[in-house]
Amino acid sequence: MAGYNSYQQTGYQQGASSQSHFAPNGAPNQYGGTPQSGYGPQGTPHQDQGYFPPQGQTNVNNNGGLGALAEQADRMSLGGDAAAAPYRPNKKKNRHAYHNLEQPAASMQSFGGGAQGQHGFMSTDNSQQMSAGHPYAGQQVTQAMNQFPAPANAPFSPGLQAPSPGFRSQPQQVPSNAGPGVSQGKVDPEQIPSIPRLRDAATQYYLDNVYPTMEQHIPPPAAVPFVAHDQGNSSPKYARLTLNNIPATTEALATTALPLGIILQPLAPLQEGERAIPVLDFGEIGPPRCRRCRTYINPFMTFRSGGNKLVCNMCTFPNDVSPEYFAPTDPSGVRVDRPQRPELTVGTIEFMVPKEYWAKEPVGLHWLFLIDVGQEAIQRGFLQAFCQGVLLALYGDEPEKEYDGEQNGAVPEIPRRIPAGSQVGFVTFDRSMYFFNCNAKLEQAQMLVMPDLEEPFVPLGSDGLFVDPYESKPVITDLLRRLPRLFSRQKSPEPALLPALKATQAALAATGGKVICSLSALPTWGPGRLILRDKNDLHGIETERKLFQTEHADWKKVANSMVQSGIGVDFFLAAASGGYMDIATIGHVSAVSGGETYFYPTFTSPRDVQKLTKEIERTVTRETGYQALMKVRCSNGLQVSSYHGNFLQHSFGADLELGSVDADKALGVMFSYDGQLDAKLDAHFQCALLYTTAGGERRVRCTNTVASVSESLPEVMRFIDQDAVVSMIAKEAATRMTERTLKDIRNALTEKTIDILAGHRRTSPSGHPAGQLVLPENLKEFAMYILGLIKSRAFKAGHEPSDRRSHTMRLLKSASPLELSLFLYPRIIPLHSLPDNSCFANPETGHLVVPASIRAQFGRVEDGGAYLVDDGQICLLWLHEHVSPNLLEDLFGPGHTNLADLDPSLSSLPVLETHLNAQVRNLIAYWSSIRGSKALTLQLARQGLDGAEYEFARLLVEDRNNDAQNYVDWLVHLHRGIQVELNGGRRKEEGEGGVGAGLEGAMAGLSNLIGR
């Protein structure tokens, strides 16, 4: 990995692009040494299936950055030393992962440190903290934990971290003139729960500590990078349970109003410092499985009868152990070879599978690039940019090395960016289709025209259409460079997309694969032509939901055929001048097949070229599988009630089918009760993903998760995963967009939030004043996330193009918890006040010193300020109209002293020898490594000059915008609803404003807002 260029007294060295400057978790410092001078502020003065109605650890010294984390993880022995830490079977009553959680409640303290009940509005329920206020402390070691003895890290308690300096304001005192028993006051926004503060505190903690998956049961925040140590329970990167302590009965779960589910991201990327997923091959017999429920072998299965019986942890069925897999057990019942068996010690694992698991002969992934060469694509520069992106994805950004004949008897080796065995093919389309033969023996690609749109076929054999991209590099490079010129004279404004998709399905039917398709205009030609459906008279009424789904039978048929053939489709859509693209119909193919839709609503060259090319590169180079089937299993007493995501399921209970699956995709699974859980036993969950890797191997990836079962609701509330709860609610809400009106969904989200907070109030220990809003310790920021969800383009009130809503709907359904967290609440960094040492590597640990972020509200914006805003989809550089000329020159170079001098099409910073420029480039490079599937490129938002300024205002989600309340009013709104609910007077069918009517009345008696 590229290191940091040294920073010397003479200035900065002109180095490589900033995108390779910073590597998280301990890469060498690009600008080693201490910066010479800082840049101070400059500028002007300053349950059911769903919630919708039916239709003790020690610090580890870290002086070596990532190396120390890896060393720390190594010390956590997976199997453990049997002599040092023998396995002891516990009694049945103790057979669950984290038993005896009933710790003495900590003293009630408000966020501000005052005594309980001193303030009238809000406090956190500190009774949910384990001991000494730490959510991870005080957990007793149980049988499952004894199997993985490991040292632990210092407990992390976000609620007790010191606030970030520099961004705190003093409460504004307002004289009281209310009547008897009522005191009027203004809520201090600084004291309400803060997502930036939570993220910053957790980020600092996990820079120096690993996350042990069995010893800590509350996962890190989704937007925080961390190194996980798999101790038999899968990392939260692969699976996040909404409740890590599950109620024993369905009635208890209904009391909490919380969803019981799991968010799965089975191919989530590893962070540097984490161990690779083990891959095991059991030969022709395949991996051991339960004969009754077909659960795969995992660390929570036990052995009896000297190792002759394997007891399933899901259904408790005792299976006979095959002679090939037999090993004796020691006196405590543990297999003697357990430390050498990854399947018995690791929560996430892969098995090679025999031929009985094959649908077709597994081969390397075949990539088919389906390229729009219509008039809009050529005129807007989209075709040229797309071709650049394909070249970048296949060959990187290194200069091309020409090769003529043999050199020293051998062909020079070209670094592979896709696995060996993978092949690529190229097809273009407008009103016709054009197939290209890129065989390595040719000097130039051959083009064959297919004008028949009614019954298209593939005019090339497999040897011609699909080739090794590195053997045919000269031919492919020449073709992609000539395509814009080759079709420049053909003025065809109406592309025929559906026939082209049918042809690609026929080309890949024998092998399966992946289609990467570009499109720059509404496909209005040939079979499956689309029309303008989004008309203003449909917005805001019940029939609007029809705009979010396809009613075209041919498009549905093609989507299903893609999945059955093991093909996934990714679309790159560039709307012409923001025009209509019918993403609801086109994106249906990618959603059903497990692909992704990238949407550029106002594509402009050259501003969006870098973003497009990098996202194509990400699509091709990330871990990708195809021909996938997924099955989720759970313990007796639970059953799968629904799935939420992008996939195909022919009937309820059937396996999920995915044409392709990649590292950025996630889905949600909801569970319901079919009996009562035993609080003496654990609840287990296993996700099995059968897929073919890009290298051509058929595998099953198993993700195993365990949770405790409790009859105590306060204990249930102590182990909530906030990000999983938000993700599950968001995915279910997105699923309902084609069934319910947007107003109904917004109302349901509000009602669900009130139900959850009121349910916590019912189950929390007494002692809080009746008029005080009490937030669960692990759901303090939950209300803000739901407000961000309501303000998203999918659900917001007011006018919004259906393409934007449909695209956001599919994003919510497939987004990982990381991507969703950023999308609902962006991270914002003030650039004009960066400390001198921030955004450079810490000389002692090698970690980047990340500056504190601020809340997403305009009240935090200073006159003359510059702010970097990232929501995981776009990254804005907002500049105040009175920004300092010195700051502009430091960021953009000499001669740029006012906003009008800046290039509005800028997408990245120049590499300059200035301190601020280096800081911002390092920060951007760091952010690029900890986000989802979308590339991070800059977009200028100059106050009073750029349209992106409206996007900046929309991202300030704590303010009143997007036709919704600000954060403080939203909390008051919820508080009012909770009080009505607890008094038994709430009507669930009330309108959107019914629950929170009379905000002034809800403010009575609130002199201060106590919170985080």
PDB file of N, CA and C in Angstrom, residues 22-101:
ATOM      1  N   PHE A  22      -3.821   7.864   2.047  1.00  0.00           N
ATOM      2  CA  PHE A  22      -3.994   7.380   3.419  1.00  0.00           C
ATOM      3  C   PHE A  22      -4.596   5.999   3.422  1.00  0.00           C
ATOM      4  N   ALA A  23      -3.979   5.127   4.160  1.00  0.00           N
ATOM      5  CA  ALA A  23      -4.522   3.795   4.389  1.00  0.00           C
ATOM      6  C   ALA A  23      -4.859   3.674   5.859  1.00  0.00           C
ATOM      7  N   PRO A  24      -6.093   3.325   6.210  1.00  0.00           N
ATOM      8  CA  PRO A  24      -6.472   3.294   7.615  1.00  0.00           C
ATOM      9  C   PRO A  24      -5.731   2.225   8.376  1.00  0.00           C
ATOM     10  N   ASN A  25      -5.729   2.435   9.695  1.00  0.00           N
ATOM     11  CA  ASN A  25      -5.168   1.470  10.612  1.00  0.00           C
ATOM     12  C   ASN A  25      -3.684   1.256  10.425  1.00  0.00           C
ATOM     13  N   GLY A  26      -2.984   2.319  10.329  1.00  0.00           N
ATOM     14  CA  GLY A  26      -1.571   2.206  10.553  1.00  0.00           C
ATOM     15  C   GLY A  26      -0.674   2.218   9.362  1.00  0.00           C
ATOM     16  N   ALA A  27      -1.076   2.704   8.184  1.00  0.00           N
ATOM     17  CA  ALA A  27      -0.131   2.841   7.099  1.00  0.00           C
ATOM     18  C   ALA A  27       0.847   3.944   7.428  1.00  0.00           C
ATOM     19  N   PRO A  28       2.042   3.904   6.852  1.00  0.00           N
ATOM     20  CA  PRO A  28       3.002   4.960   7.157  1.00  0.00           C
ATOM     21  C   PRO A  28       2.448   6.325   6.807  1.00  0.00           C
ATOM     22  N   ASN A  29       2.931   7.325   7.495  1.00  0.00           N
ATOM     23  CA  ASN A  29       2.423   8.681   7.317  1.00  0.00           C
ATOM     24  C   ASN A  29       2.889   9.262   5.996  1.00  0.00           C
ATOM     25  N   GLN A  30       1.930   9.724   5.221  1.00  0.00           N
ATOM     26  CA  GLN A  30       2.289  10.329   3.942  1.00  0.00           C
ATOM     27  C   GLN A  30       3.126  11.572   4.147  1.00  0.00           C
ATOM     28  N   TYR A  31       2.752  12.323   5.133  1.00  0.00           N
ATOM     29  CA  TYR A  31       3.512  13.530   5.451  1.00  0.00           C
ATOM     30  C   TYR A  31       4.154  13.315   6.809  1.00  0.00           C
ATOM     31  N   GLY A  32       5.135  12.413   6.838  1.00  0.00           N
ATOM     32  CA  GLY A  32       5.783  12.046   8.085  1.00  0.00           C
ATOM     33  C   GLY A  32       6.392  13.240   8.764  1.00  0.00           C
ATOM     34  N   GLY A  33       6.451  13.195  10.056  1.00  0.00           N
ATOM     35  CA  GLY A  33       6.968  14.323  10.814  1.00  0.00           C
ATOM     36  C   GLY A  33       5.862  15.270  11.177  1.00  0.00           C
ATOM     37  N   THR A  34       6.205  16.241  11.941  1.00  0.00           N
ATOM     38  CA  THR A  34       5.215  17.199  12.431  1.00  0.00           C
ATOM     39  C   THR A  34       5.049  18.325  11.434  1.00  0.00           C
ATOM     40  N   PRO A  35       3.830  18.659  11.069  1.00  0.00           N
ATOM     41  CA  PRO A  35       3.623  19.784  10.162  1.00  0.00           C
ATOM     42  C   PRO A  35       4.214  21.063  10.743  1.00  0.00           C
ATOM     43  N   GLN A  36       4.697  21.901   9.840  1.00  0.00           N
ATOM     44  CA  GLN A  36       5.399  23.093  10.282  1.00  0.00           C
ATOM     45  C   GLN A  36       4.461  24.141  10.869  1.00  0.00           C
ATOM     46  N   SER A  37       3.311  24.278  10.299  1.00  0.00           N
ATOM     47  CA  SER A  37       2.400  25.305  10.809  1.00  0.00           C
ATOM     48  C   SER A  37       0.977  24.886  10.522  1.00  0.00           C
ATOM     49  N   GLY A  38       0.098  25.293  11.395  1.00  0.00           N
ATOM     50  CA  GLY A  38      -1.305  24.958  11.223  1.00  0.00           C
ATOM     51  C   GLY A  38      -2.015  25.996  10.394  1.00  0.00           C
ATOM     52  N   TYR A  39      -3.269  25.705  10.109  1.00  0.00           N
ATOM     53  CA  TYR A  39      -4.098  26.645   9.373  1.00  0.00           C
ATOM     54  C   TYR A  39      -5.239  27.047  10.272  1.00  0.00           C
ATOM     55  N   GLY A  40      -5.174  28.247  10.810  1.00  0.00           N
ATOM     56  CA  GLY A  40      -6.223  28.711  11.702  1.00  0.00           C
ATOM     57  C   GLY A  40      -7.423  29.182  10.927  1.00  0.00           C
ATOM     58  N   PRO A  41      -8.510  29.428  11.624  1.00  0.00           N
ATOM     59  CA  PRO A  41      -9.710  29.922  10.962  1.00  0.00           C
ATOM     60  C   PRO A  41      -9.450  31.271  10.300  1.00  0.00           C
ATOM     61  N   GLN A  42      -9.837  31.383   9.055  1.00  0.00           N
ATOM     62  CA  GLN A  42      -9.685  32.644   8.346  1.00  0.00           C
ATOM     63  C   GLN A  42     -11.018  32.975   7.708  1.00  0.00           C
ATOM     64  N   GLY A  43     -11.384  34.243   7.723  1.00  0.00           N
ATOM     65  CA  GLY A  43     -12.641  34.638   7.110  1.00  0.00           C
ATOM     66  C   GLY A  43     -13.213  35.842   7.814  1.00  0.00           C
ATOM     67  N   THR A  44     -14.434  36.097   7.545  1.00  0.00           N
ATOM     68  CA  THR A  44     -15.104  37.225   8.175  1.00  0.00           C
ATOM     69  C   THR A  44     -15.340  36.902   9.628  1.00  0.00           C
ATOM     70  N   PRO A  45     -15.640  37.899  10.450  1.00  0.00           N
ATOM     71  CA  PRO A  45     -15.849  37.615  11.869  1.00  0.00           C
ATOM     72  C   PRO A  45     -16.988  36.609  12.082  1.00  0.00           C
ATOM     73  N   HIS A  46     -16.897  35.960  13.065  1.00  0.00           N
ATOM     74  CA  HIS A  46     -17.847  34.904  13.232  1.00  0.00           C
ATOM     75  C   HIS A  46     -18.832  34.751  14.456  1.00  0.00           C
ATOM     76  N   GLN A  47     -43.634  -8.064  18.208  1.00  0.00           N
ATOM     77  CA  GLN A  47     -43.883  -8.159  16.936  1.00  0.00           C
ATOM     78  C   GLN A  47     -44.491  -9.170  16.071  1.00  0.00           C
ATOM     79  N   ASP A  48     -44.931  -8.138  15.135  1.00  0.00           N
ATOM     80  CA  ASP A  48     -45.450  -9.080  14.125  1.00  0.00           C
ATOM     81  C   ASP A  48     -44.429  -9.122  13.009  1.00  0.00           C
ATOM     82  N   GLN A  49     -44.865  -9.608  11.835  1.00  0.00           N
ATOM     83  CA  GLN A  49     -43.927  -9.648  10.727  1.00  0.00           C
ATOM     84  C   GLN A  49     -43.415  -8.247  10.445  1.00  0.00           C
ATOM     85  N   GLY A  50     -44.243  -7.288  10.623  1.00  0.00           N
ATOM     86  CA  GLY A  50     -43.819  -5.928  10.370  1.00  0.00           C
ATOM     87  C   GLY A  50     -44.573  -4.989  11.269  1.00  0.00           C
ATOM     88  N   TYR A  51     -44.179  -3.728  11.218  1.00  0.00           N
ATOM     89  CA  TYR A  51     -44.820  -2.747  12.075  1.00  0.00           C
ATOM     90  C   TYR A  51     -45.850  -1.946  11.321  1.00  0.00           C
ATOM     91  N   PHE A  52     -46.015  -2.216  10.030  1.00  0.00           N
ATOM     92  CA  PHE A  52     -47.039  -1.520   9.279  1.00  0.00           C
ATOM     93  C   PHE A  52     -48.356  -2.282   9.398  1.00  0.00           C
ATOM     94  N   PRO A  53     -49.469  -1.582   9.336  1.00  0.00           N
ATOM     95  CA  PRO A  53     -50.754  -2.285   9.345  1.00  0.00           C
ATOM     96  C   PRO A  53     -50.810  -3.260   8.188  1.00  0.00           C
ATOM     97  N   PRO A  54     -51.501  -4.402   8.360  1.00  0.00           N
ATOM     98  CA  PRO A  54     -51.480  -5.417   7.290  1.00  0.00           C
ATOM     99  C   PRO A  54     -52.054  -4.867   6.035  1.00  0.00           C
ATOM    100  N   GLN A  55     -51.701  -4.891   5.077  1.00  0.00           N
ATOM    101  CA  GLN A  55     -51.908  -4.840   3.646  1.00  0.00           C
ATOM    102  C   GLN A  55     -50.530  -5.515   3.465  1.00  0.00           C
ATOM    103  N   GLY A  56     -15.266  -6.538  31.338  1.00  0.00           N
ATOM    104  CA  GLY A  56     -14.039  -6.288  32.348  1.00  0.00           C
ATOM    105  C   GLY A  56     -12.737  -6.442  31.664  1.00  0.00           C
ATOM    106  N   GLN A  57     -12.246  -5.471  31.111  1.00  0.00           N
ATOM    107  CA  GLN A  57     -11.142  -5.643  30.180  1.00  0.00           C
ATOM    108  C   GLN A  57      -9.991  -4.681  30.423  1.00  0.00           C
ATOM    109  N   THR A  58      -8.875  -5.028  29.901  1.00  0.00           N
ATOM    110  CA  THR A  58      -7.679  -4.229  30.148  1.00  0.00           C
ATOM    111  C   THR A  58      -7.220  -3.590  28.865  1.00  0.00           C
ATOM    112  N   ASN A  59      -6.663  -2.384  28.977  1.00  0.00           N
ATOM    113  CA  ASN A  59      -6.163  -1.690  27.807  1.00  0.00           C
ATOM    114  C   ASN A  59      -4.959  -2.413  27.228  1.00  0.00           C
ATOM    115  N   VAL A  60      -4.844  -2.386  25.936  1.00  0.00           N
ATOM    116  CA  VAL A  60      -3.705  -2.974  25.252  1.00  0.00           C
ATOM    117  C   VAL A  60      -2.870  -1.851  24.693  1.00  0.00           C
ATOM    118  N   ASN A  61      -1.612  -1.795  25.096  1.00  0.00           N
ATOM    119  CA  ASN A  61      -0.751  -0.746  24.582  1.00  0.00           C
ATOM    120  C   ASN A  61      -0.584  -0.918  23.091  1.00  0.00           C
ATOM    121  N   ASN A  62      -0.677   0.167  22.392  1.00  0.00           N
ATOM    122  CA  ASN A  62      -0.581   0.112  20.936  1.00  0.00           C
ATOM    123  C   ASN A  62       0.447   1.124  20.481  1.00  0.00           C
ATOM    124  N   ASN A  63       1.633   0.654  20.235  1.00  0.00           N
ATOM    125  CA  ASN A  63       2.678   1.533  19.754  1.00  0.00           C
ATOM    126  C   ASN A  63       2.996   1.268  18.301  1.00  0.00           C
ATOM    127  N   GLY A  64       2.286   0.333  17.707  1.00  0.00           N
ATOM    128  CA  GLY A  64       2.614  -0.011  16.348  1.00  0.00           C
ATOM    129  C   GLY A  64       1.462   0.067  15.394  1.00  0.00           C
ATOM    130  N   GLY A  65       0.428   0.816  15.744  1.00  0.00           N
ATOM    131  CA  GLY A  65      -0.684   0.983  14.826  1.00  0.00           C
ATOM    132  C   GLY A  65      -1.342  -0.348  14.524  1.00  0.00           C
ATOM    133  N   LEU A  66      -1.480  -0.661  13.239  1.00  0.00           N
ATOM    134  CA  LEU A  66      -2.166  -1.866  12.810  1.00  0.00           C
ATOM    135  C   LEU A  66      -1.454  -3.112  13.279  1.00  0.00           C
ATOM    136  N   GLY A  67      -0.130  -3.058  13.326  1.00  0.00           N
ATOM    137  CA  GLY A  67       0.608  -4.223  13.780  1.00  0.00           C
ATOM    138  C   GLY A  67       0.235  -4.602  15.193  1.00  0.00           C
ATOM    139  N   ALA A  68       0.026  -3.602  16.039  1.00  0.00           N
ATOM    140  CA  ALA A  68      -0.354  -3.896  17.418  1.00  0.00           C
ATOM    141  C   ALA A  68      -1.744  -4.513  17.481  1.00  0.00           C
ATOM    142  N   LEU A  69      -2.664  -4.035  16.623  1.00  0.00           N
ATOM    143  CA  LEU A  69      -3.996  -4.633  16.606  1.00  0.00           C
ATOM    144  C   LEU A  69      -3.924  -6.071  16.150  1.00  0.00           C
ATOM    145  N   ALA A  70      -3.109  -6.334  15.134  1.00  0.00           N
ATOM    146  CA  ALA A  70      -2.974  -7.708  14.661  1.00  0.00           C
ATOM    147  C   ALA A  70      -2.364  -8.590  15.743  1.00  0.00           C
ATOM    148  N   GLU A  71      -1.359  -8.026  16.462  1.00  0.00           N
ATOM    149  CA  GLU A  71      -0.741  -8.785  17.542  1.00  0.00           C
ATOM    150  C   GLU A  71      -1.755  -9.061  18.643  1.00  0.00           C
ATOM    151  N   GLN A  72      -2.599  -8.064  18.919  1.00  0.00           N
ATOM    152  CA  GLN A  72      -3.621  -8.231  19.942  1.00  0.00           C
ATOM    153  C   GLN A  72      -4.599  -9.322  19.538  1.00  0.00           C
ATOM    154  N   ALA A  73      -4.991  -9.333  18.263  1.00  0.00           N
ATOM    155  CA  ALA A  73      -5.906 -10.372  17.794  1.00  0.00           C
ATOM    156  C   ALA A  73      -5.249 -11.739  17.851  1.00  0.00           C
ATOM    157  N   ASP A  74      -3.943 -11.813  17.539  1.00  0.00           N
ATOM    158  CA  ASP A  74      -3.243 -13.090  17.588  1.00  0.00           C
ATOM    159  C   ASP A  74      -3.232 -13.665  18.995  1.00  0.00           C
ATOM    160  N   ARG A  75      -3.171 -12.763  20.001  1.00  0.00           N
ATOM    161  CA  ARG A  75      -3.132 -13.256  21.375  1.00  0.00           C
ATOM    162  C   ARG A  75      -4.460 -13.881  21.789  1.00  0.00           C
ATOM    163  N   MET A  76      -5.530 -13.578  21.018  1.00  0.00           N
ATOM    164  CA  MET A  76      -6.835 -14.157  21.329  1.00  0.00           C
ATOM    165  C   MET A  76      -6.941 -15.499  20.618  1.00  0.00           C
ATOM    166  N   SER A  77      -6.462 -16.540  21.257  1.00  0.00           N
ATOM    167  CA  SER A  77      -6.410 -17.859  20.636  1.00  0.00           C
ATOM    168  C   SER A  77      -7.807 -18.329  20.283  1.00  0.00           C
ATOM    169  N   LEU A  78      -7.975 -18.773  19.035  1.00  0.00           N
ATOM    170  CA  LEU A  78      -9.291 -19.235  18.625  1.00  0.00           C
ATOM    171  C   LEU A  78      -9.700 -20.491  19.368  1.00  0.00           C
ATOM    172  N   GLY A  79      -8.805 -21.448  19.376  1.00  0.00           N
ATOM    173  CA  GLY A  79      -9.173 -22.678  20.025  1.00  0.00           C
ATOM    174  C   GLY A  79      -8.807 -22.684  21.488  1.00  0.00           C
ATOM    175  N   GLY A  80      -7.803 -21.929  21.855  1.00  0.00           N
ATOM    176  CA  GLY A  80      -7.367 -21.894  23.235  1.00  0.00           C
ATOM    177  C   GLY A  80      -6.482 -23.075  23.552  1.00  0.00           C
ATOM    178  N   ASP A  81      -5.719 -22.943  24.567  1.00  0.00           N
ATOM    179  CA  ASP A  81      -4.855 -24.013  25.040  1.00  0.00           C
ATOM    180  C   ASP A  81      -5.680 -24.889  25.968  1.00  0.00           C
ATOM    181  N   ALA A  82      -5.853 -26.121  25.567  1.00  0.00           N
ATOM    182  CA  ALA A  82      -6.715 -26.995  26.359  1.00  0.00           C
ATOM    183  C   ALA A  82      -6.192 -27.205  27.751  1.00  0.00           C
ATOM    184  N   ALA A  83      -4.871 -27.175  27.859  1.00  0.00           N
ATOM    185  CA  ALA A  83      -4.299 -27.378  29.184  1.00  0.00           C
ATOM    186  C   ALA A  83      -4.475 -26.158  30.050  1.00  0.00           C
ATOM    187  N   ALA A  84      -4.364 -24.990  29.410  1.00  0.00           N
ATOM    188  CA  ALA A  84      -4.441 -23.747  30.180  1.00  0.00           C
ATOM    189  C   ALA A  84      -5.879 -23.365  30.481  1.00  0.00           C
ATOM    190  N   ALA A  85      -6.771 -23.620  29.526  1.00  0.00           N
ATOM    191  CA  ALA A  85      -8.167 -23.224  29.713  1.00  0.00           C
ATOM    192  C   ALA A  85      -9.065 -24.373  29.292  1.00  0.00           C
ATOM    193  N   PRO A  86      -9.240 -25.369  30.125  1.00  0.00           N
ATOM    194  CA  PRO A  86     -10.040 -26.533  29.749  1.00  0.00           C
ATOM    195  C   PRO A  86     -11.504 -26.164  29.556  1.00  0.00           C
ATOM    196  N   TYR A  87     -12.113 -26.887  28.666  1.00  0.00           N
ATOM    197  CA  TYR A  87     -13.545 -26.682  28.395  1.00  0.00           C
ATOM    198  C   TYR A  87     -14.355 -27.370  29.490  1.00  0.00           C
ATOM    199  N   ARG A  88     -15.239 -26.632  30.129  1.00  0.00           N
ATOM    200  CA  ARG A  88     -16.051 -27.194  31.213  1.00  0.00           C
ATOM    201  C   ARG A  88     -17.519 -27.136  30.831  1.00  0.00           C
ATOM    202  N   PRO A  89     -18.159 -28.265  30.729  1.00  0.00           N
ATOM    203  CA  PRO A  89     -19.594 -28.208  30.424  1.00  0.00           C
ATOM    204  C   PRO A  89     -20.373 -27.637  31.593  1.00  0.00           C
ATOM    205  N   ASN A  90     -21.242 -26.692  31.320  1.00  0.00           N
ATOM    206  CA  ASN A  90     -22.071 -26.100  32.359  1.00  0.00           C
ATOM    207  C   ASN A  90     -23.394 -26.843  32.469  1.00  0.00           C
ATOM    208  N   LYS A  91     -24.078 -26.569  33.536  1.00  0.00           N
ATOM    209  CA  LYS A  91     -25.407 -27.130  33.687  1.00  0.00           C
ATOM    210  C   LYS A  91     -26.342 -26.520  32.649  1.00  0.00           C
ATOM    211  N   LYS A  92     -27.447 -27.187  32.441  1.00  0.00           N
ATOM    212  CA  LYS A  92     -28.384 -26.721  31.428  1.00  0.00           C
ATOM    213  C   LYS A  92     -28.839 -25.294  31.669  1.00  0.00           C
ATOM    214  N   LYS A  93     -28.992 -24.931  32.930  1.00  0.00           N
ATOM    215  CA  LYS A  93     -29.498 -23.589  33.221  1.00  0.00           C
ATOM    216  C   LYS A  93     -28.508 -22.509  32.818  1.00  0.00           C
ATOM    217  N   ASN A  94     -27.254 -22.880  32.637  1.00  0.00           N
ATOM    218  CA  ASN A  94     -26.246 -21.886  32.270  1.00  0.00           C
ATOM    219  C   ASN A  94     -25.861 -21.963  30.805  1.00  0.00           C
ATOM    220  N   ARG A  95     -26.598 -22.739  30.014  1.00  0.00           N
ATOM    221  CA  ARG A  95     -26.197 -22.934  28.632  1.00  0.00           C
ATOM    222  C   ARG A  95     -26.690 -21.805  27.744  1.00  0.00           C
ATOM    223  N   HIS A  96     -26.254 -20.641  27.997  1.00  0.00           N
ATOM    224  CA  HIS A  96     -26.461 -19.588  27.014  1.00  0.00           C
ATOM    225  C   HIS A  96     -25.336 -18.591  27.068  1.00  0.00           C
ATOM    226  N   ALA A  97     -25.244 -17.800  26.000  1.00  0.00           N
ATOM    227  CA  ALA A  97     -24.004 -17.086  25.721  1.00  0.00           C
ATOM    228  C   ALA A  97     -23.667 -16.061  26.777  1.00  0.00           C
ATOM    229  N   TYR A  98     -24.624 -15.363  27.284  1.00  0.00           N
ATOM    230  CA  TYR A  98     -24.302 -14.325  28.273  1.00  0.00           C
ATOM    231  C   TYR A  98     -25.349 -14.395  29.368  1.00  0.00           C
ATOM    232  N   HIS A  99     -25.227 -15.353  30.239  1.00  0.00           N
ATOM    233  CA  HIS A  99     -26.245 -15.535  31.252  1.00  0.00           C
ATOM    234  C   HIS A  99     -25.976 -14.629  32.452  1.00  0.00           C
ATOM    235  N   ASN A 100     -26.954 -14.598  33.343  1.00  0.00           N
ATOM    236  CA  ASN A 100     -26.849 -13.842  34.590  1.00  0.00           C
ATOM    237  C   ASN A 100     -26.507 -12.382  34.330  1.00  0.00           C
ATOM    238  N   LEU A 101     -27.334 -11.762  33.474  1.00  0.00           N
ATOM    239  CA  LEU A 101     -27.081 -10.364  33.137  1.00  0.00           C
ATOM    240  C   LEU A 101     -27.662  -9.402  34.159  1.00  0.00           C
TER     241      LEU A 101
END
